């Protein structure tokens, strides 16, 4: 396998060739044709969280073709030559209380591609540790569009479904970026009245193109929308005036955070307690949620806006995402 690795925090990218271990009974090898470049990949390359191990091969939004399957793989559902996606999670134990209750995203032993070290998806092949995390792709989804759905798409979709968002709800999406531009599309097709919230008006036209019914500039309009929303989804990595967003919720409303803030997330307790509001987090979904997300995206024409880079220009793609220039997802082509 040929991979694209970094030997130290910040890069540069170097080629890394290695011979994979023999295929395990539940494992699947996928020849990668496309892989999204996520902000989390940049964070791992730069060791922002202090957990990176080098040499590091990042990448966790892979699309490609199955090249080999283990002996225990259900071949009626997955076959060599099939076009598939492998996302942020590539396996779970399927034996703990969380897996057995259908909440594999909470498995303490799940196989997160982004934390593997030198076996991520910025490579000519990626190996899933469990075939149930290898997702056949609908024909209606092009590979370059399917790749960002494997992390960004399922992150926002599972937040919507897991927290009970209804088609009659009024919702707000904070941030019109890699996650936010997909969240707006999903929520609009869900039937919700969608407001996009951003730090400036620069993306107002794009937000409406993605399906937003209203647009609010955060510093100018948060007070005006107090008490307006049943659900607010924060997709940004910046620290926000969290109490102001709680104030924008209706009673029993939910503020869901899927972006990773830079500092502690603090709120005034009474802003939660008095109107019985909720502050929750969100992560990527279960295998079943991923399949439902892909089907929903295919049926409703939900597509990320992508910029493609040849795999050999990974350094450039990483810098593009690092500086916030991507509109709206960067995708490698192998």
mmCIF file of C-alpha atoms in Angstrom, residues 70 186 249 274 307 324:
data_model
loop_
_atom_site.group_PDB
_atom_site.id
_atom_site.type_symbol
_atom_site.label_atom_id
_atom_site.label_comp_id
_atom_site.label_asym_id
_atom_site.label_seq_id
_atom_site.Cartn_x
_atom_site.Cartn_y
_atom_site.Cartn_z
ATOM 1 C CA UNK A 70 -12.368 -11.668 4.942
ATOM 2 C CA UNK A 186 -30.467 18.028 5.306
ATOM 3 C CA UNK A 249 -34.144 28.548 21.926
ATOM 4 C CA UNK A 274 -35.819 27.554 33.832
ATOM 5 C CA UNK A 307 -12.889 21.195 -4.537
ATOM 6 C CA UNK A 324 -10.344 28.044 6.018
#
